[in-house]
C-alpha cells in the first residue's frame, strides 16, 4: 500500500511541475511551489521550491505564501535534526503569522519551537511553547493543532513519575479529539506515548495494547513508527523474549534510518547496545553505543547522549579499559548536571502554569456563585406561589410510581438478563463480568496463546456463481458449525472477516492444553466440511475447500470499541498464524515450528519448508497428518501404568 501511495505522490509532483512551467508569477505560482515543497519535504528539492516561494511572495507582497515557504524550509531541516537552521527559518515564519493574525499558523510554529527545545532536553522552554501553541489553537478553534498541543503537553508531564497521571489525562484528551476528526497521525502520537507511560508504570498489558494500536494507525513512513517499535522491543526484552525484542529493535533502526530521523536512530542504537551489553558482548555494545554517541552529539539530543556516555563507561569498564571508562563516566556526569538544571526550570514552569490554571478556576467559580445567587433569588420570589402545586404533583408522581413499582422492577430484571446474555454472546465471560463491574476491561498480555485462522480457497469465484442470499446462508451454516466445534474444545472465537474465521486458545484464561485442543478442533472442522461437501456433491454443487493455519506465542488481548464492543487480539503471533493459513493447502492443518514442538509426541507431522514472517525471520512449517496414539489408547495406557 505504501508503494502505491509513493507512486501516486510522485505522479502529483510531476503534474505540478508541468503546471509550474506555464504558470505566471502570481499567488497561484506561490501556492504550487509551496505544495511541491510539502510533497518533497524529505528531499533537497524541497529547499529550492520553498526558497522560490518565499522570494516570489516578497516580490508580489503575498505574506501568507511567504510564511508557508519559511515554515517548509524550517521543517526540512527539522526532519534532518538540524535544529539551528530550522529555527532560523521558523522565527521569521512566526513573525509573518503574527502579523497576519493567523492563530492556526502561530500554533503550528510555536509547537515546532517546543519540539526543538524538547528534543534538546530543555523541557521548561518546550512547555512554554506548547502552552502558547495550545492557546493559539483554541483561539483559532483548530482541532488538529489543539490535539497536537495537548499531546505535547502530555509528553512533557511524562518526564516525572509524579506527573504521570497528568500526562495520561492530557494524552487521553488529545486521543479523544484525534478520534473525533479521524486524525490517525495524532491518534498514533497519543497511543505511543500512553504506551511509554504504561511501560514506565510496569503495566505491560496496557503498554502492549497502546503500542500495537499505534503501529496500526501509523503510516509505514510515519516519523514516530520507529519510536513505537523501539518500545515494543523493550517490552519483549522485559518479558525475556530476546529474539522477538531484537527483531523489533532492528526494524526500528531500519525504519528510522530510512526516514532519516537521527534522534530515533540514536535511541535504537542505544537500546540495541544495551541489549548486547546485557549479553556480555562488550565489543559489539561499544560499537552501537559509539554510533549513538556521535548521532546524539550531532543533533544535541541530551538524554540520548547521556545514555551513550553511560553505556560506553560500562562497556570500557567491563573490558578493563579504565581510562576510557572514567572519561565517559565524567562526561555523563557533566551532562547530567546540565539536564538537571533544565528539569529544575521545568518544575518551576509547572508551578507557574498550575497557579494560572487555579486563578482561572477561582474566577470561574466566583462567576458561578453569582449566577447561582441570582437564580436563588428568583426561586425564592416565585417559590410560594408554585409550592402547593408542586406538592400535589409530587404526591401524584409518588402514587403512580408506587402502582408501577413491581411492573418496572420486573421489566428492569428482564432487560438486565438480556444485556448480560448479549454481552456473553459478544465477549468471554470473564471479560464481560469485568466490563459490567468495573466499567472497562483491561487489556492483558499472554505469554502463551494459540491462534487459528481458516479461509476458503477460491471464495471469490464461489461468490460470483451464488446469489447473495445463498452465499450468506451457506457461509453461516459453516461458521455456526465452527462455533459449536471450538466451544466443544474450550476455545474462544475472536471474529470472522469475510470468509475467514479466527479463534484463539489459552485466553482469557491460560490453558496448557489449548494447543492440543486447537489441533483436535481443526480435525473436527475438516471432518465436518468433508461431510458437508459430500452432500453438496450429491446435489451437483461444487465443494468448498478450506485452509487452516495455527501458531502459538505471546499476544495482547482486550476489548475495543465504545458503542459496539469487540474482543480482539494483537501481536506478531496473530500475523504468523495468518501466514500459516495463507501458506497452507485445502484440507490440511498447517502449523508453525512452535506448534510442532508441542504436538510432535502425539501427532505425525510432515515438514514443508520455511516461510518468511515480518519482524521474525524464517519459520519452519509442518502439515499435521494424524495421531501417533489415539486419545482413548492413551487413557488406557495411563490406567495400566498406574496399576
XYZ file of C-alpha atoms in Angstrom:
643
model
C 0.000 0.000 0.000
C 2.800 2.446 0.895
C 4.355 1.803 -2.551
C 1.110 2.825 -4.246
C 0.947 5.975 -2.133
C 4.508 6.949 -3.049
C 3.761 6.317 -6.735
C 0.631 8.483 -6.547
C 2.611 11.238 -4.812
C 5.311 11.102 -7.497
C 2.629 11.498 -10.176
C 1.239 14.503 -8.315
C 4.704 16.090 -8.132
C 5.257 15.546 -11.870
C 1.863 17.067 -12.700
C 2.521 20.163 -10.562
C 5.970 20.629 -12.135
C 4.370 20.666 -15.591
C 1.804 23.252 -14.485
C 4.610 25.353 -12.998
C 6.310 25.655 -16.416
C 3.416 27.773 -17.720
C 2.305 29.481 -14.501
C 2.928 33.230 -14.343
C 4.368 34.962 -11.279
C 1.272 35.305 -9.090
C -0.188 33.859 -5.892
C -1.145 30.614 -7.666
C 2.504 30.028 -8.560
C 3.445 30.533 -4.888
C 0.788 28.025 -3.837
C 2.078 25.433 -6.327
C 5.671 25.985 -5.170
C 4.688 25.525 -1.518
C 2.672 22.424 -2.368
C 5.673 20.956 -4.219
C 7.871 21.793 -1.247
C 5.492 19.925 1.102
C 5.314 16.889 -1.183
C 9.114 16.662 -1.496
C 9.868 17.779 2.078
C 12.348 14.955 2.748
C 14.450 15.727 -0.327
C 16.829 18.669 -1.116
C 14.425 19.621 -3.911
C 12.043 20.925 -1.230
C 14.514 23.711 -0.370
C 14.552 25.077 -3.912
C 10.753 25.113 -4.171
C 10.345 26.782 -0.759
C 13.032 29.423 -1.392
C 11.438 30.370 -4.719
C 8.044 30.593 -2.957
C 9.498 32.960 -0.319
C 11.283 35.109 -2.905
C 8.217 35.424 -5.172
C 5.933 36.125 -2.184
C 8.159 39.060 -1.178
C 8.128 40.345 -4.773
C 4.308 40.289 -5.110
C 3.592 41.158 -1.437
C 1.966 37.850 -0.501
C 2.785 37.355 3.238
C 0.736 34.170 3.619
C 2.764 32.436 0.900
C 5.999 33.696 2.443
C 5.047 32.340 5.883
C 4.264 28.901 4.465
C 7.501 28.835 2.452
C 9.542 29.711 5.557
C 7.683 27.052 7.538
C 8.533 24.405 4.920
C 12.198 25.430 4.911
C 12.334 25.014 8.694
C 10.500 21.692 8.508
C 13.020 20.271 6.016
C 15.900 20.986 8.393
C 13.915 19.835 11.453
C 13.329 16.437 9.848
C 17.101 16.250 9.297
C 17.551 17.046 13.037
C 19.336 20.293 12.020
C 17.633 22.411 14.673
C 19.797 25.515 14.222
C 18.761 26.013 10.572
C 15.154 25.062 11.421
C 14.963 27.896 13.985
C 16.487 30.369 11.514
C 13.502 29.902 9.183
C 10.773 29.427 11.791
C 11.479 32.731 13.581
C 10.528 34.909 10.565
C 7.649 32.483 9.799
C 6.242 33.165 13.293
C 6.560 36.930 12.703
C 4.626 36.628 9.429
C 1.813 34.567 11.023
C 1.626 37.035 13.938
C 1.332 39.991 11.537
C -1.426 38.154 9.664
C -3.175 37.357 12.994
C -3.224 33.748 11.791
C -3.630 31.916 15.118
C -3.592 28.483 13.485
C -0.272 29.240 11.766
C 1.145 30.614 15.028
C 0.059 27.469 16.868
C 1.914 25.348 14.327
C 5.207 27.273 14.561
C 5.048 27.594 18.375
C 4.543 23.840 18.582
C 7.588 23.334 16.341
C 9.751 25.531 18.580
C 8.554 23.480 21.540
C 9.557 20.277 19.745
C 13.085 21.604 19.126
C 13.540 22.527 22.796
C 12.139 19.195 23.927
C 14.499 17.240 21.659
C 17.414 19.241 23.089
C 16.374 18.440 26.659
C 15.079 21.923 27.607
C 11.675 20.913 28.984
C 10.886 24.285 30.580
C 11.123 26.181 27.286
C 9.321 23.360 25.484
C 6.363 23.537 27.911
C 6.185 27.311 27.477
C 5.966 26.994 23.682
C 3.424 24.138 23.857
C 1.128 26.101 26.205
C 1.287 29.156 23.886
C 0.570 26.835 20.935
C -2.491 25.429 22.747
C -3.731 28.966 23.454
C -3.446 29.994 19.772
C -5.040 26.736 18.571
C -8.028 27.274 20.893
C -8.451 30.852 19.601
C -8.497 29.506 16.045
C -10.730 26.557 17.042
C -8.204 24.395 15.169
C -8.885 20.861 16.447
C -5.782 19.398 14.783
C -3.477 21.918 16.495
C -5.353 21.520 19.796
C -4.806 17.754 19.697
C -1.124 18.276 18.831
C -0.572 20.729 21.683
C -2.391 18.504 24.210
C -0.229 15.576 23.120
C 2.941 17.608 23.547
C 1.992 18.932 26.997
C 1.305 15.315 27.939
C 4.780 14.375 26.696
C 6.373 16.989 28.996
C 4.482 15.613 32.004
C 5.740 12.123 31.115
C 9.222 13.135 32.321
C 8.459 12.533 36.029
C 6.570 9.617 37.683
C 4.703 12.034 39.982
C 3.127 13.720 36.921
C 2.221 10.507 35.041
C -1.468 10.993 35.868
C -1.375 14.499 34.392
C 0.316 13.115 31.287
C -2.313 10.375 30.868
C -5.079 12.964 31.236
C -3.645 15.260 28.535
C -2.862 12.355 26.181
C -6.369 10.895 26.519
C -7.884 14.308 25.780
C -5.714 14.542 22.669
C -6.658 10.990 21.642
C -10.365 11.747 22.022
C -10.121 14.832 19.769
C -7.977 12.977 17.205
C -10.519 10.128 17.085
C -13.381 12.581 16.544
C -11.664 14.057 13.480
C -10.077 10.722 12.431
C -6.571 12.200 12.552
C -4.528 8.990 12.506
C -1.074 10.588 12.975
C -2.230 12.350 16.156
C -4.010 9.172 17.332
C -0.708 7.370 16.844
C 1.143 10.001 18.901
C -1.331 9.566 21.779
C -1.173 5.768 21.625
C 2.623 5.589 21.504
C 3.052 7.991 24.439
C 0.416 6.215 26.517
C 2.309 3.013 25.722
C 5.511 4.595 27.052
C 3.866 5.776 30.285
C 2.373 2.352 30.979
C 5.791 0.851 30.204
C 7.332 3.071 32.886
C 4.478 2.172 35.268
C 5.237 -1.512 34.503
C 1.667 -2.070 33.321
C 2.855 -4.186 30.385
C -0.535 -5.299 29.057
C -1.761 -1.710 28.735
C 1.582 -0.727 27.217
C 1.447 -3.520 24.600
C -2.155 -2.597 23.741
C -1.390 1.093 23.121
C 1.845 0.433 21.228
C 0.261 -2.134 18.903
C -2.633 0.314 18.315
C -0.013 2.931 17.392
C 1.558 0.626 14.776
C -1.940 0.026 13.333
C -2.767 3.722 12.791
C 0.704 4.937 11.765
C 1.583 5.119 8.071
C 4.686 2.965 7.272
C 6.632 6.181 6.608
C 5.492 7.966 9.784
C 8.273 9.606 11.800
C 7.072 8.042 15.087
C 6.780 4.432 13.907
C 10.409 3.603 14.883
C 9.728 5.023 18.364
C 6.783 2.641 18.836
C 8.824 -0.314 17.517
C 11.628 0.536 19.969
C 9.251 0.309 22.924
C 7.713 -2.947 21.721
C 11.269 -4.295 21.570
C 11.926 -3.073 25.123
C 8.724 -4.729 26.340
C 9.749 -8.061 24.828
C 13.160 -7.659 26.483
C 11.424 -7.214 29.827
C 9.439 -10.389 29.109
C 12.679 -12.241 28.396
C 11.770 -12.862 24.739
C 15.136 -11.744 23.362
C 14.786 -12.847 19.730
C 11.479 -11.003 19.284
C 12.906 -7.986 21.078
C 15.972 -7.776 18.823
C 13.806 -8.140 15.698
C 11.659 -5.159 16.690
C 14.691 -3.066 17.712
C 16.478 -3.734 14.415
C 13.275 -2.940 12.498
C 13.059 0.354 14.432
C 16.671 1.191 13.488
C 15.976 0.317 9.849
C 12.818 2.481 9.730
C 14.466 5.472 11.448
C 17.418 5.227 9.037
C 15.061 5.135 6.028
C 13.178 8.162 7.353
C 16.436 9.938 8.215
C 15.464 10.750 11.810
C 18.745 10.857 13.702
C 17.109 11.102 17.132
C 15.251 7.800 16.727
C 18.358 6.260 15.161
C 20.275 7.221 18.318
C 17.522 5.767 20.523
C 17.510 2.459 18.627
C 21.310 2.251 18.723
C 21.368 2.867 22.483
C 18.773 0.174 23.191
C 20.453 -2.386 20.902
C 23.806 -1.546 22.504
C 22.340 -2.160 25.965
C 20.922 -5.458 24.702
C 24.401 -6.633 23.664
C 25.942 -5.319 26.884
C 23.459 -7.394 28.896
C 24.615 -10.432 26.887
C 28.254 -9.615 27.860
C 29.028 -8.874 24.182
C 31.044 -5.798 25.160
C 32.792 -5.134 21.835
C 29.516 -5.157 19.904
C 27.849 -2.980 22.566
C 30.721 -0.471 22.319
C 30.227 -0.118 18.556
C 26.493 0.625 18.912
C 26.934 2.983 21.897
C 29.597 4.929 19.964
C 27.319 5.295 16.912
C 24.554 6.558 19.217
C 27.020 8.994 20.842
C 28.049 10.528 17.511
C 24.450 10.958 16.323
C 23.220 12.364 19.645
C 26.122 14.826 19.823
C 25.461 15.929 16.242
C 21.821 16.807 16.934
C 22.385 17.876 20.574
C 19.965 15.242 21.920
C 20.890 15.459 25.614
C 19.105 12.398 27.009
C 20.369 10.032 24.311
C 23.898 11.437 24.597
C 23.845 10.818 28.351
C 22.730 7.202 27.779
C 25.508 6.697 25.234
C 28.142 8.130 27.622
C 26.906 5.924 30.491
C 26.844 2.874 28.227
C 30.378 3.480 26.956
C 31.601 3.887 30.525
C 30.149 0.463 31.382
C 31.498 -1.317 28.293
C 35.034 0.065 28.687
C 34.977 -0.806 32.380
C 33.939 -4.388 31.522
C 36.907 -4.557 29.106
C 39.275 -3.203 31.817
C 39.883 -0.032 29.804
C 39.522 2.190 32.878
C 40.925 5.343 31.241
C 38.069 5.469 28.716
C 35.595 4.256 31.332
C 36.490 7.250 33.552
C 36.399 9.626 30.572
C 32.831 8.710 29.589
C 31.660 8.491 33.190
C 32.867 12.068 33.714
C 31.157 13.252 30.503
C 27.926 11.567 31.604
C 28.051 13.308 34.997
C 28.669 16.742 33.425
C 25.783 16.266 31.008
C 23.523 15.056 33.829
C 24.172 18.327 35.726
C 23.130 20.321 32.658
C 19.961 18.281 32.174
C 19.130 18.619 35.883
C 19.109 22.399 35.511
C 16.581 22.087 32.686
C 14.464 19.780 34.874
C 14.511 22.321 37.725
C 13.384 25.047 35.317
C 10.597 22.736 34.149
C 9.398 22.191 37.731
C 9.215 25.972 38.257
C 7.286 26.368 34.995
C 4.864 23.612 36.019
C 4.181 25.522 39.280
C 3.563 28.757 37.342
C 1.251 27.052 34.829
C -0.622 25.320 37.657
C -1.012 28.644 39.511
C -2.505 30.287 36.416
C -4.926 27.382 35.986
C -6.029 27.745 39.640
C -6.569 31.502 39.192
C -8.789 30.786 36.180
C -10.719 28.174 38.200
C -11.288 30.683 41.046
C -12.614 33.332 38.635
C -14.941 30.784 37.050
C -16.207 29.676 40.481
C -16.883 33.299 41.506
C -18.944 33.781 38.344
C -20.824 30.539 39.001
C -21.616 31.655 42.574
C -23.003 34.992 41.344
C -25.194 33.231 38.780
C -26.372 30.813 41.456
C -27.298 33.673 43.813
C -29.416 35.361 41.107
C -31.201 32.087 40.379
C -31.840 31.515 44.109
C -33.461 34.954 44.463
C -35.771 34.215 41.525
C -36.717 30.856 43.027
C -37.492 32.449 46.431
C -39.671 35.091 44.754
C -41.784 32.555 42.885
C -41.450 29.638 45.310
C -44.504 30.411 47.482
C -46.847 30.537 44.503
C -45.546 27.280 42.997
C -45.130 25.375 46.261
C -48.623 23.959 46.702
C -48.885 22.955 43.052
C -45.525 21.234 43.248
C -46.591 19.270 46.333
C -49.696 17.942 44.544
C -47.599 16.978 41.514
C -45.088 15.109 43.701
C -47.843 13.243 45.519
C -49.314 12.196 42.160
C -45.950 11.024 40.883
C -45.273 9.016 44.046
C -48.674 7.363 43.855
C -48.139 6.465 40.194
C -44.632 5.166 40.905
C -45.974 3.007 43.747
C -48.516 1.365 41.433
C -45.925 0.681 38.737
C -43.047 -0.337 41.011
C -43.449 -4.086 40.697
C -44.011 -3.880 36.946
C -40.940 -1.644 36.465
C -38.647 -3.875 38.551
C -39.742 -6.923 36.571
C -39.014 -5.126 33.296
C -35.585 -3.992 34.544
C -34.680 -7.523 35.643
C -35.676 -8.826 32.221
C -33.624 -6.128 30.448
C -30.633 -6.821 32.699
C -30.775 -10.513 31.827
C -30.990 -9.653 28.106
C -27.974 -7.328 28.345
C -25.929 -9.926 30.224
C -26.859 -12.568 27.660
C -25.929 -10.248 24.800
C -22.551 -9.436 26.379
C -21.803 -13.134 26.850
C -22.548 -13.695 23.159
C -20.008 -10.991 22.221
C -17.332 -11.293 24.918
C -15.743 -14.037 27.037
C -17.479 -14.462 30.402
C -14.529 -13.111 32.418
C -14.208 -10.044 30.226
C -17.975 -9.391 30.239
C -18.015 -9.593 34.059
C -15.105 -7.147 34.332
C -16.814 -4.753 31.923
C -20.054 -4.841 33.950
C -18.405 -4.446 37.370
C -15.512 -2.111 36.558
C -16.935 -0.209 33.573
C -13.913 -1.178 31.472
C -11.912 -4.256 30.527
C -8.130 -4.021 30.976
C -6.028 -5.332 28.048
C -3.914 -8.341 29.107
C -0.648 -9.819 27.909
C -0.449 -13.616 27.470
C 2.927 -15.346 27.210
C 1.492 -18.435 25.530
C -1.668 -18.482 23.409
C -2.715 -20.428 20.318
C -4.281 -18.688 17.290
C -6.150 -20.415 14.425
C -7.179 -18.950 11.056
C -9.358 -20.602 8.402
C -10.060 -19.364 4.900
C -11.985 -20.784 1.929
C -9.921 -21.205 -1.232
C -11.437 -19.587 -4.327
C -14.198 -17.902 -2.323
C -14.425 -15.017 -4.816
C -15.318 -17.453 -7.610
C -17.953 -19.095 -5.386
C -19.415 -15.667 -4.641
C -19.746 -14.970 -8.370
C -21.964 -18.023 -9.035
C -24.190 -17.820 -5.932
C -26.872 -15.295 -5.069
C -26.133 -13.078 -2.024
C -28.783 -14.942 -0.003
C -27.359 -18.377 -0.891
C -23.785 -17.270 -0.213
C -24.542 -15.844 3.236
C -26.771 -18.802 4.181
C -24.112 -21.403 3.312
C -21.294 -19.434 4.920
C -23.435 -19.035 8.025
C -24.025 -22.818 8.173
C -20.254 -23.407 8.177
C -19.465 -20.744 10.750
C -22.244 -21.920 13.092
C -20.750 -25.419 12.931
C -17.274 -23.970 13.591
C -18.709 -22.115 16.618
C -20.010 -25.378 18.083
C -16.674 -27.132 17.469
C -14.480 -24.503 19.109
C -16.887 -24.248 22.078
C -16.638 -28.028 22.480
C -12.833 -27.760 22.602
C -12.814 -24.816 25.059
C -11.502 -22.262 22.563
C -12.514 -18.619 22.143
C -13.982 -17.273 18.896
C -12.458 -13.880 18.062
C -14.171 -12.811 14.823
C -14.975 -13.560 11.189
C -13.603 -11.408 8.372
C -15.428 -12.163 5.132
C -14.875 -15.889 4.560
C -12.079 -16.068 7.162
C -12.674 -17.446 10.670
C -10.398 -16.658 13.607
C -10.236 -18.201 17.091
C -7.754 -18.473 19.941
C -6.913 -20.788 22.836
C -5.425 -20.021 26.248
C -7.296 -16.703 26.576
C -8.782 -15.058 28.577
C -7.856 -17.916 30.969
C -4.441 -19.550 30.346
C -4.814 -23.223 29.387
C -1.809 -25.585 28.949
C -3.983 -27.858 26.765
C -5.015 -25.048 24.381
C -2.704 -26.105 21.532
C -3.805 -29.762 21.622
C -7.443 -28.663 21.807
C -6.919 -26.475 18.747
C -5.430 -29.337 16.712
C -8.387 -31.570 17.634
C -10.817 -28.762 16.735
C -9.052 -28.380 13.365
C -9.598 -32.060 12.511
C -13.249 -31.775 13.609
C -13.677 -28.783 11.269
C -12.095 -30.711 8.377
C -14.329 -33.730 9.120
C -17.443 -31.535 9.258
C -16.554 -29.896 5.935
C -15.852 -33.298 4.361
C -19.389 -34.498 5.219
C -20.919 -31.157 4.232
C -19.162 -31.225 0.845
C -20.313 -34.820 0.241
C -23.920 -33.618 0.454
C -23.136 -30.731 -1.904
C -21.549 -33.078 -4.459
C -24.635 -35.315 -4.339
C -26.677 -32.254 -5.346
C -24.243 -31.460 -8.178
C -22.762 -28.453 -6.347
C -19.080 -27.546 -6.140
C -17.293 -28.362 -2.849
C -15.848 -25.645 -0.588
C -12.121 -26.061 0.118
C -10.718 -24.827 3.444
C -7.182 -23.930 4.565
C -6.245 -23.925 8.271
C -3.195 -22.296 9.883
C -2.083 -22.330 13.558
C 0.673 -20.599 15.523
C 1.491 -20.367 19.238
C 3.166 -17.453 21.012
C 2.668 -14.246 23.016
C -0.123 -11.765 22.312
C -2.212 -8.961 23.803
C -5.990 -9.360 24.166
C -8.555 -6.731 25.056
C -11.864 -5.041 24.304
C -12.037 -2.355 21.600
C -14.897 -0.055 20.713
C -17.205 2.286 22.573
C -20.655 1.650 21.111
C -20.030 -1.815 19.656
C -17.727 -3.905 21.810
C -15.362 -6.440 20.262
C -12.855 -8.758 21.949
C -9.714 -8.734 19.809
C -6.064 -9.857 19.856
C -2.833 -8.213 18.650
C 0.805 -9.120 18.152
C 3.149 -10.969 15.850
C 1.580 -14.305 16.875
C -1.649 -13.280 15.116
C 0.218 -12.265 11.963
C 2.191 -15.532 11.854
C -0.984 -17.621 12.301
C -2.474 -15.771 9.331
C 0.662 -16.520 7.294
C 0.376 -20.217 8.240
C -3.167 -20.245 6.836
C -2.313 -18.446 3.574
C 0.698 -20.746 3.009
C -1.348 -23.905 3.649
C -3.341 -26.169 1.348
C -7.051 -27.154 1.331
C -7.955 -29.922 3.744
C -4.654 -29.599 5.634
C -3.694 -28.188 9.034
C -0.556 -26.074 8.518
C 1.343 -25.260 11.733
C 4.499 -23.395 12.743
C 7.555 -24.926 14.389
C 6.415 -23.656 17.811
C 3.189 -25.677 17.451
C 5.129 -28.693 16.129
C 7.353 -28.708 19.243
C 4.248 -29.045 21.430
C 2.352 -31.707 19.446
C 5.120 -33.843 17.886
C 4.903 -36.524 20.589
C 1.246 -37.164 19.713
C 0.891 -36.368 16.010
C 2.680 -37.398 12.832
C 3.742 -34.206 11.037
C 5.206 -33.591 7.588
C 7.891 -30.918 7.189
C 7.079 -28.397 4.416
C 9.954 -25.919 4.391
C 10.218 -22.327 5.600
C 8.173 -19.164 5.280
C 9.298 -15.588 5.921
C 7.464 -13.516 8.564
C 7.884 -9.791 9.179
C 9.987 -8.902 12.275
C 10.531 -12.639 12.933
C 12.540 -14.091 10.049
C 12.097 -17.553 8.581
C 9.771 -20.061 10.273
C 9.503 -23.812 9.678
C 6.073 -25.174 8.605
C 4.503 -28.607 9.065
C 1.318 -30.389 7.989
C -0.338 -32.239 10.887
C -1.331 -35.632 9.458
C -2.664 -37.976 12.135
C -2.275 -39.004 15.753
C 0.544 -41.358 16.705
C -1.517 -42.579 19.677
C -5.275 -42.354 19.813
C -6.669 -40.462 22.798
C -8.597 -43.494 24.131
C -5.459 -45.654 23.842
C -3.512 -43.024 25.729
C -6.050 -43.167 28.583
C -5.818 -46.998 28.708
C -2.037 -46.797 28.726
C -2.147 -44.359 31.637
C -4.532 -46.648 33.569
C -2.244 -49.663 33.087
C 0.864 -47.736 34.119
C -0.858 -46.554 37.289
C -1.831 -50.117 38.272
